[in-house]
Structure formats: C-alpha cells, structure tokens
Coordinates of C-alpha atoms in Angstrom, one line a residue:
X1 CA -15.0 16.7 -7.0
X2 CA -12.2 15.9 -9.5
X3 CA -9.2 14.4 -8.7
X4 CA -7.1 17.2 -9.4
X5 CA -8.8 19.5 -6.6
X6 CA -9.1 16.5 -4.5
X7 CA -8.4 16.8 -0.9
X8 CA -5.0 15.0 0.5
X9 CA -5.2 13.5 3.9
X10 CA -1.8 11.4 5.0
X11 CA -4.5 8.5 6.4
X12 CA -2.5 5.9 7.8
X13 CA 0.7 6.0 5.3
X14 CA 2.1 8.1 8.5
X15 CA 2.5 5.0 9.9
X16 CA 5.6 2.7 10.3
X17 CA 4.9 -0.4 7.8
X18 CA 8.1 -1.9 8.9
X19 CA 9.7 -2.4 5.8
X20 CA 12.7 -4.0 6.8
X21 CA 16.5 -3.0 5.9
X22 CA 16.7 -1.2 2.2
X23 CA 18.1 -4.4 0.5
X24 CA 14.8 -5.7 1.1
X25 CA 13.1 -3.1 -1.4
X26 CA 9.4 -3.9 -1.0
X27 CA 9.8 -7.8 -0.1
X28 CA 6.8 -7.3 2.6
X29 CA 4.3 -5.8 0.5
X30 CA 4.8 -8.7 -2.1
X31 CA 5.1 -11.1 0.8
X32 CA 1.4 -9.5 2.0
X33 CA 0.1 -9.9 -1.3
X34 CA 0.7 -13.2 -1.9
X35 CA -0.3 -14.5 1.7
X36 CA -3.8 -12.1 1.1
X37 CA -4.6 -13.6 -1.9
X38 CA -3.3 -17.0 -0.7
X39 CA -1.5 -17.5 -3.7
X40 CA -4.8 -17.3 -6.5
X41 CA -5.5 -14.9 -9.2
X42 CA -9.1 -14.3 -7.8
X43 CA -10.8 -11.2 -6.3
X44 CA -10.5 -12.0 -2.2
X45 CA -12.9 -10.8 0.8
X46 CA -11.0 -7.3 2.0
X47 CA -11.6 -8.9 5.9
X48 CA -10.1 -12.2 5.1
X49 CA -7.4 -10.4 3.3
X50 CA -6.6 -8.7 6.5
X51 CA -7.0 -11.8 8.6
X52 CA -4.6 -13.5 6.6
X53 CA -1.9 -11.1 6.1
X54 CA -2.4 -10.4 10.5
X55 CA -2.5 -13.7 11.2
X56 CA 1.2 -14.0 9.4
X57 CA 2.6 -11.0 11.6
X58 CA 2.4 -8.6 8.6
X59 CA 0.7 -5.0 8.2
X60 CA -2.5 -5.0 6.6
X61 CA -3.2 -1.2 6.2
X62 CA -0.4 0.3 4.0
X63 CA -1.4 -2.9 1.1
X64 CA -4.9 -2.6 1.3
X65 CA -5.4 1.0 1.6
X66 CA -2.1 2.4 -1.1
X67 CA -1.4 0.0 -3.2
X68 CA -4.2 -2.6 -3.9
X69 CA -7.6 -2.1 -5.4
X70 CA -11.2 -2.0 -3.7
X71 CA -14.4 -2.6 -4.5
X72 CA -17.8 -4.0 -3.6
X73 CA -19.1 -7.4 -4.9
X74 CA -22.7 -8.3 -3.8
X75 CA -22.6 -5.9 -1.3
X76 CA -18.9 -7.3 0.0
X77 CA -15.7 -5.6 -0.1
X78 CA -13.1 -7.2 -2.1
X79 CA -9.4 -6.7 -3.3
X80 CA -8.9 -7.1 -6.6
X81 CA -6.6 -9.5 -8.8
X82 CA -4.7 -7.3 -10.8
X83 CA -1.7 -6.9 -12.9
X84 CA 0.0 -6.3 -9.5
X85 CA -1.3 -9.5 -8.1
X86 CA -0.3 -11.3 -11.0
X87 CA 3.2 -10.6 -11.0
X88 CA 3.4 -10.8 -7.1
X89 CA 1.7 -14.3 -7.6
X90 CA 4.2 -15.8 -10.3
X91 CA 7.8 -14.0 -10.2
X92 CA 10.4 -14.2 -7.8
X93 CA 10.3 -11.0 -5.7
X94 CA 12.8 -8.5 -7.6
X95 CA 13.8 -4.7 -8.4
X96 CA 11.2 -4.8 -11.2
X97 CA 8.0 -5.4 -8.8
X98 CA 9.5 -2.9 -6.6
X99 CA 9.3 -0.5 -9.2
X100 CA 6.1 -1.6 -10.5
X101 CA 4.8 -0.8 -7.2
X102 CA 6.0 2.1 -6.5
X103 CA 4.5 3.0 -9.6
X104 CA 1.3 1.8 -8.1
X105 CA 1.3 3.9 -5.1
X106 CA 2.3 7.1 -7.2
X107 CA -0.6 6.1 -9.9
X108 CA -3.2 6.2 -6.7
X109 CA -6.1 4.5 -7.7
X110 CA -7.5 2.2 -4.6
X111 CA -11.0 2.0 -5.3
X112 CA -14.1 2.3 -2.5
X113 CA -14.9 0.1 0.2
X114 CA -17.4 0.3 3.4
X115 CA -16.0 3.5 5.4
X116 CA -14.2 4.7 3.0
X117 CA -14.4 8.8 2.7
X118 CA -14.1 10.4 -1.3
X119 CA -10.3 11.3 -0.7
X120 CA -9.1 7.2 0.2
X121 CA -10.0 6.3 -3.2
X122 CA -7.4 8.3 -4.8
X123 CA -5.5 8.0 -1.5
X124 CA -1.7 9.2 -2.7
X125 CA -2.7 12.0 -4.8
X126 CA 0.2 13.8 -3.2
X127 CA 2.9 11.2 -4.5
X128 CA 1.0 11.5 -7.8
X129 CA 1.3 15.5 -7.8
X130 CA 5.0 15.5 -6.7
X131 CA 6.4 12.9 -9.3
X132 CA 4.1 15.0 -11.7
X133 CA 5.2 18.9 -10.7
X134 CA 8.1 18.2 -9.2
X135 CA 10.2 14.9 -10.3
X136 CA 9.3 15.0 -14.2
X137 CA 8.4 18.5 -15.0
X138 CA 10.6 20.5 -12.5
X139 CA 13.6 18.2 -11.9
X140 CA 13.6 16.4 -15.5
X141 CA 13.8 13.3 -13.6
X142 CA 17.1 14.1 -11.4
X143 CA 16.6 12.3 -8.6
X144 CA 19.6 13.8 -6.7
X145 CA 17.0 16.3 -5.5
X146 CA 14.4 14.0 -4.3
X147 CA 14.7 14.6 -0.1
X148 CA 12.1 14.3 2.7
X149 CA 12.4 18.1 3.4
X150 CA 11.5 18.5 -0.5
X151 CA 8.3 16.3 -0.5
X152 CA 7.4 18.2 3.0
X153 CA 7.9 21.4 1.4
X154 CA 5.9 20.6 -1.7
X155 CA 3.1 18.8 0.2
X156 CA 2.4 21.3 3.3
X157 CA 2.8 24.0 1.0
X158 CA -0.5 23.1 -1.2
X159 CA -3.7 23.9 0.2
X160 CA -4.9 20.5 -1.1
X161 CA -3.3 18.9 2.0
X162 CA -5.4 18.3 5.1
X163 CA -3.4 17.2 8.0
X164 CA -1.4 19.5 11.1
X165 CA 2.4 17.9 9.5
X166 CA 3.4 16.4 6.8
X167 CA 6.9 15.6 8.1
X168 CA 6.1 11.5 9.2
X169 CA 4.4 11.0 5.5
X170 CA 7.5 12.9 4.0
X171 CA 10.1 10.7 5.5
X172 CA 7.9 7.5 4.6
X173 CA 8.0 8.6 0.9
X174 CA 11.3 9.4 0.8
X175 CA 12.2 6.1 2.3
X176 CA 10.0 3.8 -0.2
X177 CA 11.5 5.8 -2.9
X178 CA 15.0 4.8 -2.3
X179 CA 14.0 0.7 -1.2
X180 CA 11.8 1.0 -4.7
X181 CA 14.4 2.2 -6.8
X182 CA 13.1 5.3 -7.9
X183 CA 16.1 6.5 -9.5
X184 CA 16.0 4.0 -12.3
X185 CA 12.6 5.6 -13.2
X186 CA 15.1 8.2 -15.3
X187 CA 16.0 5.6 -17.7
X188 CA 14.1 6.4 -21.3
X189 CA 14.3 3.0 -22.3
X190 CA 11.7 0.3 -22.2
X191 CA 12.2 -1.7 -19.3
X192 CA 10.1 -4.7 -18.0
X193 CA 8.6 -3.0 -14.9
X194 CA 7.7 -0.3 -17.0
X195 CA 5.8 -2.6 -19.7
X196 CA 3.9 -4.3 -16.3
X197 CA 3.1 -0.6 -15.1
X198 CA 1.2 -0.1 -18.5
X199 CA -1.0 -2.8 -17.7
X200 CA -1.1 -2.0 -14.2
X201 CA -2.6 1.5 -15.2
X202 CA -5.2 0.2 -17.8
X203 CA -6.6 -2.4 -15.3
X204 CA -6.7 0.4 -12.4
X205 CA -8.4 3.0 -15.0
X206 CA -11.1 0.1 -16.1
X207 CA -11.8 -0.6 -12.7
X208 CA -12.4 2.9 -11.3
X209 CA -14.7 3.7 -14.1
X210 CA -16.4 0.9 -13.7
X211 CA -17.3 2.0 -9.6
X212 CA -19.0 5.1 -11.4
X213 CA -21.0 2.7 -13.6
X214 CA -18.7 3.3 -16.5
X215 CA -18.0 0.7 -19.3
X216 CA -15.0 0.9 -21.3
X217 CA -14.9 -0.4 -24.9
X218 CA -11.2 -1.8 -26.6
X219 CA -11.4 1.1 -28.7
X220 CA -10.8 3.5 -26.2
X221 CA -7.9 2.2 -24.1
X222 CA -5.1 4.4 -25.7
X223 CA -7.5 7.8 -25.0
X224 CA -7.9 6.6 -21.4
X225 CA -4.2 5.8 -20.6
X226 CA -3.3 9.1 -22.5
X227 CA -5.9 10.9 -20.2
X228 CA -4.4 9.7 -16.9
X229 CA -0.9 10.7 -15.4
X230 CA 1.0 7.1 -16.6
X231 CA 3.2 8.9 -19.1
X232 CA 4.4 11.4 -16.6
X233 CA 5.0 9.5 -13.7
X234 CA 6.3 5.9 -15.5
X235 CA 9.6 7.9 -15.6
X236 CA 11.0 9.5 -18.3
X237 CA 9.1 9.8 -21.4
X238 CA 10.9 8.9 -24.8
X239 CA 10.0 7.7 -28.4
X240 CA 10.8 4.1 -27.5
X241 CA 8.3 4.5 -25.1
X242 CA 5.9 5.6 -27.2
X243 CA 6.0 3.6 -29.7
X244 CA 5.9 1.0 -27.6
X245 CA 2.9 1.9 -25.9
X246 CA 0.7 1.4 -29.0
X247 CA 2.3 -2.4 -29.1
X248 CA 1.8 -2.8 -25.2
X249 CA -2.5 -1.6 -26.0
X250 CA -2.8 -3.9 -29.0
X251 CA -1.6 -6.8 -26.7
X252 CA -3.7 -5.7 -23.9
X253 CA -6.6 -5.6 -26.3
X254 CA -6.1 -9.3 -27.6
X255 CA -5.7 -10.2 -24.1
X256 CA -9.0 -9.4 -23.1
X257 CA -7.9 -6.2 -21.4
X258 CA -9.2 -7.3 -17.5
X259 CA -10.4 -10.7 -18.3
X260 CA -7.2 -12.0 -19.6
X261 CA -6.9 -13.6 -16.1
X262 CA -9.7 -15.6 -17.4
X263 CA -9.8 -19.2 -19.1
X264 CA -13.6 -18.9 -20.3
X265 CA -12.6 -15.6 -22.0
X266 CA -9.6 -17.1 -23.8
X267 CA -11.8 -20.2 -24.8
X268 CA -14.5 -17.4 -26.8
X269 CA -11.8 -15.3 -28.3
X270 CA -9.7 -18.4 -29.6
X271 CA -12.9 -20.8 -30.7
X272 CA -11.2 -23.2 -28.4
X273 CA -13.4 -25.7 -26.2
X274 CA -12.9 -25.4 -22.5
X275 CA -11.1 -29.0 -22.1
X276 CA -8.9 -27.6 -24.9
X277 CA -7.8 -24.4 -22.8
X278 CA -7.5 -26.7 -19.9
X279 CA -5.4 -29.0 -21.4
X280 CA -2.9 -26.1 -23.2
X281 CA -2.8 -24.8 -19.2
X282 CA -2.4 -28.5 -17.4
X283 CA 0.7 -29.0 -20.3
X284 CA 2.9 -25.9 -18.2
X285 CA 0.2 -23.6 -16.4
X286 CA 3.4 -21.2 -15.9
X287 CA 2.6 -17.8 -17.4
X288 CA 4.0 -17.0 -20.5
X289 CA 6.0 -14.4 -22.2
X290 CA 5.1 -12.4 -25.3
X291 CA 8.2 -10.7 -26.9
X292 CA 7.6 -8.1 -29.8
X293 CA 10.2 -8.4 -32.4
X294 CA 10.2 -4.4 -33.4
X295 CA 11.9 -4.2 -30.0
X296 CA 12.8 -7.1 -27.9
X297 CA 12.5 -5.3 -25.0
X298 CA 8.8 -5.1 -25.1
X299 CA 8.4 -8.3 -23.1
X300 CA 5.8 -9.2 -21.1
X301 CA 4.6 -11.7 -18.6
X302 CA 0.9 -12.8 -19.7
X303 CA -1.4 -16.1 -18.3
X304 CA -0.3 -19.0 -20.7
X305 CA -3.7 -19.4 -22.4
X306 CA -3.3 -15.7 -23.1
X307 CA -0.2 -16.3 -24.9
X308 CA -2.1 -17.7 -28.1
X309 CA -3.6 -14.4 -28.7
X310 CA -0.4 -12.5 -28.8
X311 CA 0.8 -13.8 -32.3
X312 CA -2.4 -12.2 -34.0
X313 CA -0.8 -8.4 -32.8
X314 CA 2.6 -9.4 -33.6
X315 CA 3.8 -10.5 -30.8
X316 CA 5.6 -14.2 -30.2
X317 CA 5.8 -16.3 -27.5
X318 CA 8.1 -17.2 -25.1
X319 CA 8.3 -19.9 -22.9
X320 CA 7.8 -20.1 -19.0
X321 CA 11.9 -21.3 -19.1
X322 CA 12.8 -18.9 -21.4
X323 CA 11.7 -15.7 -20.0
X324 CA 12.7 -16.4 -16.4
X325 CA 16.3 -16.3 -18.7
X326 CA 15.5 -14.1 -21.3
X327 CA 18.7 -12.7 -23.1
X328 CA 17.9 -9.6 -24.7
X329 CA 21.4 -10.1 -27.1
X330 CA 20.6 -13.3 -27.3
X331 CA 17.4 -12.7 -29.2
X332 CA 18.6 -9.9 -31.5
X333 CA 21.4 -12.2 -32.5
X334 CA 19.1 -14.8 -33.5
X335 CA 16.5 -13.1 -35.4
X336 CA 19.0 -11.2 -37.4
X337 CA 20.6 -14.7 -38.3
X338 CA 17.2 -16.1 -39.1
X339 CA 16.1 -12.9 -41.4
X340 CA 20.0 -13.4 -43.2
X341 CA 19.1 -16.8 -43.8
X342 CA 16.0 -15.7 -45.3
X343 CA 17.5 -13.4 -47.8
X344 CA 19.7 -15.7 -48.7
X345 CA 17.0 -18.4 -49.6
X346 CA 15.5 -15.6 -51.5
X347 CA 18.4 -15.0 -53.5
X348 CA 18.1 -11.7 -52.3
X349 CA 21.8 -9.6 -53.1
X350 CA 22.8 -6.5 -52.2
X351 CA 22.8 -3.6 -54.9
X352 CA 25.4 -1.6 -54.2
X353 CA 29.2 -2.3 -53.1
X354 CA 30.5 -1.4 -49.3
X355 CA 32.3 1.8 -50.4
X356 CA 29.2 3.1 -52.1
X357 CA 27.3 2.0 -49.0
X358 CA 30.0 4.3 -46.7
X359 CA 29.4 7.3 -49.1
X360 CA 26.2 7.5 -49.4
X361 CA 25.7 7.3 -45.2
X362 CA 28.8 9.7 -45.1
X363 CA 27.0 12.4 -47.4
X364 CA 29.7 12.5 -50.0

C-alpha cells in the first residue's frame, strides 16, 4: 500500500503526554531523548529506551512511537541516532528543536519494530496531509486558521482515518502546534531549524528505504528529498530556500550523509589515521558549525571531525564558541571588509563614478 492511500489510526497520540505549561515548547520530548539515549550518538535497544525514559517519570510512547526512528538490528529493535538525536544531544533545548520536531512528527517516518502494524510506520500521516492540503496549499501558510475543530474536520472527514473520533488527537495537535511554534514555519527565509529539518528528512528517507532493502547512492539525495513532502511542510517555500537546498545536499554528501556520526568514516574520506581523527576530536569534541558564505544563514551544526569536509563544498567552519554566538551581521560585516581589503590589494578601482553608478540603476 503506498503511503498516500495509507490508513490513519490515532494510536496512542490520543493520549495525554503531559507536556507541561506552553513556555515549555517540547522540553520533555528533548528531555526523553536525551535520558533514552543516555546522552550518546549510538543506535539504543527500543526496551531499554523505554526503561530509561520510565524509570525518570517520563512518557515513553508519544517519543518512541511519533517522533523517533525504528528498526531491527540482529533481530533487536533499536531507536535510531539521528539528526534529531544529535541536536537534542548537544544544544541547549530552544524554539529551533521545537520546530525541528514538530517538523519530525509532521514528516512521519518512524520505522518498524516487533508489533508494529503497516500504518505505525508512517504513524502521522494525518499531520503530514493537513500541513500538506490544508496549511501550505489551502491557507498559504496563515496560521490564524489552524484550530482543533479544523484538524477534526479535515481528519474525520477523509476516509483514510480509522478510529470512532478524532476530536482527543485534534486538540493534541493543535496544542503541539502552538508549544512548537508552528507559526514561524511561514517565514520564507532560511532559518536554522529549517536547515536541521533538511537533514532530518534525508536521514529518515535513507533509513526507511533501507527497511525495504533499498540502498541509496550520494547521487540521488536531491531526487529523494524532492520526492518526499519536505518542501511542503518545512514552511513556506521560497528561492532562498531553494537555493539553499542544493548547498544543504552538497554538505550532507561530504558529510557522509548517515555516517557523518561516524569517526572511521571521517578517517577514509579525509586520508586521516584514526589517532589523527581522535586527536582533532580530544582537542574540542564539541560539534562544529559550517557556515556557507553565499548566505550566512545557511549554518549548521555538524560532528567536529565532520567539519574538515565542509571546506571542500564551500562551506567554512565555525567554532564550537562561535556558533553557540553566531552573529549573522556580524559575519556579513566581516566578510565584506575582508573582500574590500582584497580589492584593494588588487589594485582593483572602480570604473565608473557614483552619479553614473545612480543612473544606470535608476534607468536613465
């Protein structure tokens, strides 16, 4: 069956997750995620996920079963270590996760594990249809006319869903939606959750093939993403965004794509020795951030042996201090100082006066 004439079943998102007050945003799914995963960027047992995360007085269900990824290793279900991981692992919980989840649970991609019926593996295909249909398409991104009784109508109303109400999932939506700042998914410019959720959807895409004995080549990350529902439920779409995009694919690319997490891979791709990727970690294991210069706002949070692949795509790097700081005006001001300077060293002079400048942009 394909995902689009997938069946929707509410499963147990119609239960309370306790969020917490709204100021909150998502604090306890990135709280559950980093006590699940204990804190390290490796694939974890799904049971002793949900023995830690219960042990801590946290809800296991809504994380494991919405917004991580599943799947069996020799013969033993596992969460995934992910860009979502990774960012719950080494930021400071913020607006920009909460966004970059929320992106997660509208993408809907949570893998198989043991029990598991066909519809839990694309388990929110009804927040993925009404971003889709409704938010982007209908509403153009208003968010003003995002409500409970709107997502019940849309939901109840397609023959897709399979449950006797849809009104406890509808006011669950709604409420995540306004804790994970949905309305700043209207903005058309590049924004860092937004450059994580790019990630976030190759690494989900790669995985879910690879459940249906699919490999994915380099070569045909920008097809897949372009395939998948990313550009119309990342918010609205724009030329920024686009052109960004092929920037964001190179960088995943040099990366490693899903084994950027790891130091072996970074060792083969660089011609580096293992002690010598150890060593470039052990000097600040903090990731790093690659920034691209077209558009500073293309900034991203990569592992720090990763980092020394970004400069072959055109990207530079930026330290663990500097991006927890990074000053967007800050950086333009610099680089157009440094590319003065340069023209100046080069004796390069301008050819025309001011006033010729003015009429020649003014048309006359």
């Amino acid at each position: 069956m394909a995902a689009g004439e997938q069946d929707w079943k509410p499963g147990s998102f119609t239960k309370n997750f306790s969020w917490g007050a709204p100021a909150n945003g998502l604090l306890e799914l990135y709280e559950s995620i980093r006590i699940g995963f204990d804190g390290e960027m490796h694939d974890v047992p799904r049971d002793i996920f949900r023995q830690r995360v219960s042990r801590s007085g946290h809800s296991e269900y809504i994380p494991i079963n919405f917004f991580l990824f599943n799947k069996s290793k020799n013969g033993i279900d596992h969460l995934v270590a992910d860009e979502l991981v990774f960012q719950a692992l080494n930021a400071p919980h913020s607006s920009s996760f909460d966004k970059l989840a929320l992106f997660t649970l509208n993408f809907s991609y949570a893998g198989k594990w043991t029990g598991a019926d066909a519809a839990q593996r694309r388990p929110a295909l009804w927040a993925n249809s009404y971003i889709s249909e409704k938010v982007a398409d209908e509403y153009k991104w208003n968010i003003k006319k995002v409500s409970a009784n709107d997502i019940e109508r849309f939901v109840s109303g397609n023959p897709r869903y399979k449950a006797k109400s849809a009104r406890k999932l509808s006011t669950n939506l709604k409420y995540i939606y306004e804790i994970g700042h949905l309305s700043d998914f209207a903005s058309k410019h590049v924004e860092r959750w937004w450059v994580d959720a790019l990630f976030l959807a190759l690494d989900r895409l790669i995985e879910d093939r690879e459940l249906d004995g699919k490999q994915t080549a380099p070569g045909q990350y920008g097809a897949l993403l372009e395939g998948s529902s990313f550009s119309r439920i990342a918010g609205a779409r724009s030329l920024e965004k686009e052109l960004a995009t092929k920037h964001l694919i190179a960088l995943y690319t040099a990366c490693g794509g899903r084994d950027r997490f790891s130091d072996e891979h970074v060792r083969e791709r660089t011609e580096l020795t293992i002690p010598d990727v150890q060593w470039f970690a052990a000097n600040d294991n903090r990731p790093q951030g690659a920034v691209h210069p077209s558009n500073p706002r293309i900034l991203k949070m990569i592992p720090r042996a990763c980092a020394m692949l970004a400069r072959y795509v055109g990207f530079e790097m930026i330290d663990a201090d500097e991006l927890a700081t990074f000053d967007l005006q800050a950086f333009i001001r610099n680089h157009t100082q440094q590319a003065l300077t340069r023209l100046r060293e080069s004796n390069v002079v301008p050819t025309m006066s001011v006033e010729e400048l003015m009429r020649l942009t003014r048309g006359k």
